[in-house]
Amino acid sequence: MCPTSDPGTASAARSVAAPALERVLRHEHGLVLAALVRRLGDFDLAEDALQEACVEAWQRWPRDGVPDRPAAWLTTVAWRRAVDRLRRERLRVPKEAEALGLREGGTGPVLPGPDDTADLEAPLADDQLALLMLACHPALSQEAQLALTLRTVAGLTTPEIAAAFLVPEPTMAQRIVRAKRKIALARIPFRLPEGEELRSRLAVVAHVVYLVFNEGYAASAGDVPVRRELCSEAIRLGRLLVRLAPDDAEARGLLALMLLQDSRRGARLDEAGRLVPLGGQDRRRWDREQIEEGRALVVQSLAEGFAGPYRIQAAIAAVHAESASDAETDWRQISLLYRLLELVAPSPLVTLNRAVAVARVDGPEAGLALVDGVAPRLPGSHRVASVRAHLLEDAGREAEAREEYVRAAGLASAAAERTYLLDRAARLA
């Protein structure tokens, strides 16, 4: 640490400590929490202890300086707070402590000491995978799996997750609490599954990882349109999944898909921070290294037989990546790939995306017919109104397009998207 004792520098120290704490929570929240859950076997206890450690960091870092290894510092302090709490509970309610298998003498499991931190100071990547598998346990509903993973592994707040799922915040909070309670009551172990159990759980885990990526690539709410840390976190988790299951072609397809989409991240916003649609992006700003890695994974994974949803979506992203411009894009191939995706993993959003490709091949009216057909399955979706507005504009129906842009802006929850849609409407005024 770098001590900061001069009172006059307190404000400056706070301005250094606060971003450092935010940064470690954004980038390493999952690693820290996973290490604590592994040792404590209790989500709530681990989260409460981490919260106490954050409060202590907020008080101490401006005074003492930011530690050299902030994540290890938080983990160690949280562990000590958890042990203190367990010791207090043992004294207050010995029977409950006994039920937890904790004691400080005699026979049976021993309450670990607060300085017993040897395996906590260097959080393990496998810890986070084990936490991911725990949050995605089949004993939980898929909704609970997704919510718990986003809360514990990705470190999203409950309001952020509620916005992502389009449900009220109290509903999401209850969902997360029930999921953690179910894990505790069922005594679901903290471990990495193997063999067939691992293979059976990869699909859910992959879905969760992709949801994390999407929330980072196109934030569903708030003033920040792109959350790079979530994109990077999801790609990191995707690499861990590939390492965990190297023979799973869909895991590689997922990683390819995220790399190819993320390669465009630097071109998605203009200098003023406004969204730039795919067709208007400067492709020279796309990350060629990510594209090459993604394309290699697509080629490799597609050679392994019947493709699943991630490999097909990755193939679509690869077609975009291979095109020198929007006008030169092979929209017919993309349209066919979306049709294949509809057969493998049908959803109204897939059909909505296909409508865009069909419009580029057969004209905007053909795309509009598909949009109108799928709209009743996506009530209140700003994406339906947005796609419809673009296609109406392409068809030369400007007055209708303007109304649809305004309507889409009214339904969108992300500030950047609202601004973009209102700008499009203003151009047609």
Coordinates of N, CA, C and O in Angstrom, one line a residue, residues 23-82:
R23 N -13.7 -0.7 -9.9 CA -13.0 -1.5 -10.9 C -12.9 -3.0 -10.5 O -13.2 -3.9 -11.2
V24 N -12.4 -3.2 -9.2 CA -12.2 -4.6 -8.8 C -13.6 -5.3 -8.6 O -13.7 -6.5 -8.9
L25 N -14.6 -4.5 -8.2 CA -15.9 -5.2 -8.1 C -16.5 -5.5 -9.5 O -17.2 -6.5 -9.7
R26 N -16.2 -4.6 -10.5 CA -16.7 -4.9 -11.8 C -16.0 -6.1 -12.5 O -16.5 -6.9 -13.1
H27 N -14.7 -6.1 -12.3 CA -13.8 -7.1 -13.0 C -13.6 -8.4 -12.2 O -13.4 -9.5 -12.8
E28 N -13.6 -8.4 -10.9 CA -13.3 -9.5 -10.2 C -14.3 -9.9 -9.1 O -14.0 -10.7 -8.2
H29 N -15.5 -9.3 -9.2 CA -16.5 -9.7 -8.2 C -16.8 -11.2 -8.2 O -16.8 -11.8 -7.1
G30 N -16.9 -11.8 -9.3 CA -17.2 -13.2 -9.4 C -16.1 -14.0 -8.8 O -16.4 -15.0 -8.1
L31 N -14.8 -13.7 -9.1 CA -13.7 -14.5 -8.5 C -13.7 -14.4 -7.0 O -13.5 -15.4 -6.3
V32 N -13.9 -13.2 -6.5 CA -13.8 -13.0 -5.0 C -15.0 -13.8 -4.4 O -14.8 -14.5 -3.4
L33 N -16.2 -13.6 -4.9 CA -17.4 -14.2 -4.3 C -17.3 -15.7 -4.4 O -17.6 -16.5 -3.5
A34 N -16.8 -16.2 -5.5 CA -16.6 -17.7 -5.7 C -15.7 -18.3 -4.7 O -15.9 -19.3 -4.1
A35 N -14.6 -17.6 -4.4 CA -13.6 -18.1 -3.4 C -14.2 -18.2 -2.1 O -14.0 -19.1 -1.3
L36 N -15.1 -17.1 -1.8 CA -15.7 -17.1 -0.4 C -16.8 -18.2 -0.3 O -16.9 -18.9 0.7
V37 N -17.6 -18.4 -1.4 CA -18.6 -19.4 -1.4 C -18.0 -20.8 -1.2 O -18.5 -21.6 -0.5
R38 N -16.9 -21.0 -1.9 CA -16.2 -22.3 -1.8 C -15.8 -22.6 -0.4 O -16.0 -23.7 0.1
R39 N -15.3 -21.6 0.3 CA -14.9 -21.8 1.7 C -16.0 -21.8 2.7 O -16.0 -22.5 3.7
L40 N -17.0 -21.0 2.4 CA -18.1 -20.8 3.4 C -19.3 -21.7 3.1 O -20.1 -22.0 4.0
G41 N -19.5 -22.0 1.8 CA -20.7 -22.9 1.5 C -22.0 -22.2 1.7 O -23.0 -22.9 1.8
D42 N -22.0 -20.9 1.6 CA -23.2 -20.1 1.9 C -23.2 -18.8 1.1 O -22.4 -17.9 1.4
F43 N -24.2 -18.7 0.2 CA -24.2 -17.5 -0.7 C -24.4 -16.2 0.2 O -23.7 -15.2 0.0
D44 N -25.4 -16.3 1.1 CA -25.8 -15.1 1.8 C -24.6 -14.6 2.7 O -24.3 -13.4 2.8
L45 N -24.0 -15.6 3.4 CA -22.9 -15.2 4.3 C -21.7 -14.7 3.5 O -21.1 -13.7 3.9
A46 N -21.5 -15.3 2.3 CA -20.4 -14.8 1.5 C -20.7 -13.4 1.0 O -19.8 -12.5 1.0
E47 N -21.9 -13.1 0.5 CA -22.2 -11.8 0.0 C -22.2 -10.7 1.1 O -21.8 -9.6 0.9
D48 N -22.8 -11.1 2.3 CA -22.7 -10.1 3.4 C -21.3 -9.8 3.8 O -21.0 -8.6 4.0
A49 N -20.5 -10.8 3.8 CA -19.1 -10.6 4.2 C -18.4 -9.7 3.2 O -17.6 -8.8 3.5
L50 N -18.6 -10.0 1.9 CA -18.0 -9.2 0.8 C -18.5 -7.7 0.9 O -17.7 -6.8 0.7
Q51 N -19.8 -7.5 1.2 CA -20.3 -6.2 1.4 C -19.6 -5.5 2.6 O -19.3 -4.3 2.5
E52 N -19.4 -6.2 3.7 CA -18.7 -5.6 4.8 C -17.3 -5.2 4.4 O -16.7 -4.1 4.8
A53 N -16.6 -6.1 3.6 CA -15.3 -5.8 3.2 C -15.2 -4.5 2.3 O -14.3 -3.7 2.4
C54 N -16.3 -4.4 1.5 CA -16.3 -3.2 0.6 C -16.5 -1.9 1.4 O -15.9 -0.9 1.1
V55 N -17.3 -2.0 2.5 CA -17.5 -0.8 3.3 C -16.1 -0.5 4.0 O -15.7 0.7 4.1
E56 N -15.4 -1.5 4.4 CA -14.1 -1.3 5.1 C -13.1 -0.7 4.1 O -12.3 0.2 4.4
A57 N -13.2 -1.2 2.8 CA -12.3 -0.7 1.8 C -12.6 0.8 1.5 O -11.7 1.6 1.4
W58 N -13.9 1.1 1.5 CA -14.3 2.5 1.3 C -13.7 3.4 2.4 O -13.4 4.6 2.1
Q59 N -13.6 2.9 3.6 CA -13.1 3.7 4.7 C -11.6 3.8 4.7 O -11.0 4.8 5.1
R60 N -11.0 2.6 4.4 CA -9.5 2.5 4.6 C -8.7 2.8 3.4 O -7.6 3.4 3.6
W61 N -9.1 2.6 2.3 CA -8.3 2.8 1.1 C -7.9 4.2 0.9 O -6.7 4.5 0.6
P62 N -8.8 5.2 1.1 CA -8.4 6.6 0.9 C -7.4 7.0 2.0 O -6.5 7.8 1.7
R63 N -7.4 6.4 3.2 CA -6.4 6.7 4.2 C -5.1 5.9 4.1 O -4.0 6.5 4.2
D64 N -5.2 4.6 3.8 CA -4.0 3.8 3.7 C -3.4 3.6 2.4 O -2.3 3.1 2.2
G65 N -4.2 4.0 1.3 CA -3.8 3.7 0.0 C -4.4 2.4 -0.6 O -4.8 1.5 0.2
V66 N -4.6 2.4 -1.9 CA -5.2 1.2 -2.5 C -4.2 0.0 -2.4 O -3.0 0.2 -2.8
P67 N -4.6 -1.1 -1.9 CA -3.6 -2.3 -1.8 C -3.1 -2.7 -3.2 O -3.8 -2.4 -4.2
D68 N -2.0 -3.3 -3.2 CA -1.4 -3.8 -4.5 C -2.2 -4.8 -5.2 O -2.3 -4.9 -6.4
R69 N -2.9 -5.6 -4.3 CA -3.8 -6.7 -4.9 C -5.2 -6.5 -4.3 O -5.5 -7.1 -3.3
P70 N -6.0 -5.6 -4.9 CA -7.3 -5.2 -4.3 C -8.2 -6.4 -4.1 O -8.9 -6.5 -3.1
A71 N -8.3 -7.3 -5.1 CA -9.2 -8.4 -5.0 C -8.8 -9.4 -3.9 O -9.7 -9.8 -3.1
A72 N -7.5 -9.6 -3.7 CA -7.0 -10.5 -2.6 C -7.3 -9.8 -1.3 O -7.7 -10.5 -0.3
W73 N -7.1 -8.5 -1.2 CA -7.4 -7.7 0.0 C -8.9 -7.9 0.4 O -9.2 -8.2 1.5
L74 N -9.8 -7.7 -0.6 CA -11.2 -7.8 -0.3 C -11.6 -9.2 0.1 O -12.4 -9.4 1.1
T75 N -11.0 -10.2 -0.5 CA -11.3 -11.6 -0.2 C -10.9 -11.9 1.2 O -11.6 -12.6 2.0
T76 N -9.7 -11.5 1.6 CA -9.1 -11.8 2.9 C -10.0 -11.1 4.0 O -10.4 -11.7 5.0
V77 N -10.3 -9.8 3.8 CA -11.1 -9.1 4.8 C -12.5 -9.7 4.9 O -13.0 -9.9 6.0
A78 N -13.1 -10.0 3.8 CA -14.4 -10.6 3.8 C -14.4 -12.0 4.6 O -15.3 -12.3 5.3
W79 N -13.4 -12.7 4.3 CA -13.2 -14.0 5.0 C -13.2 -13.8 6.5 O -13.8 -14.5 7.3
R80 N -12.4 -12.9 6.9 CA -12.2 -12.6 8.4 C -13.6 -12.1 9.0 O -13.9 -12.5 10.1
R81 N -14.3 -11.3 8.2 CA -15.6 -10.8 8.7 C -16.6 -12.0 8.8 O -17.4 -12.1 9.8
A82 N -16.5 -12.9 7.9 CA -17.4 -14.1 7.9 C -17.1 -14.9 9.1 O -18.0 -15.4 9.8

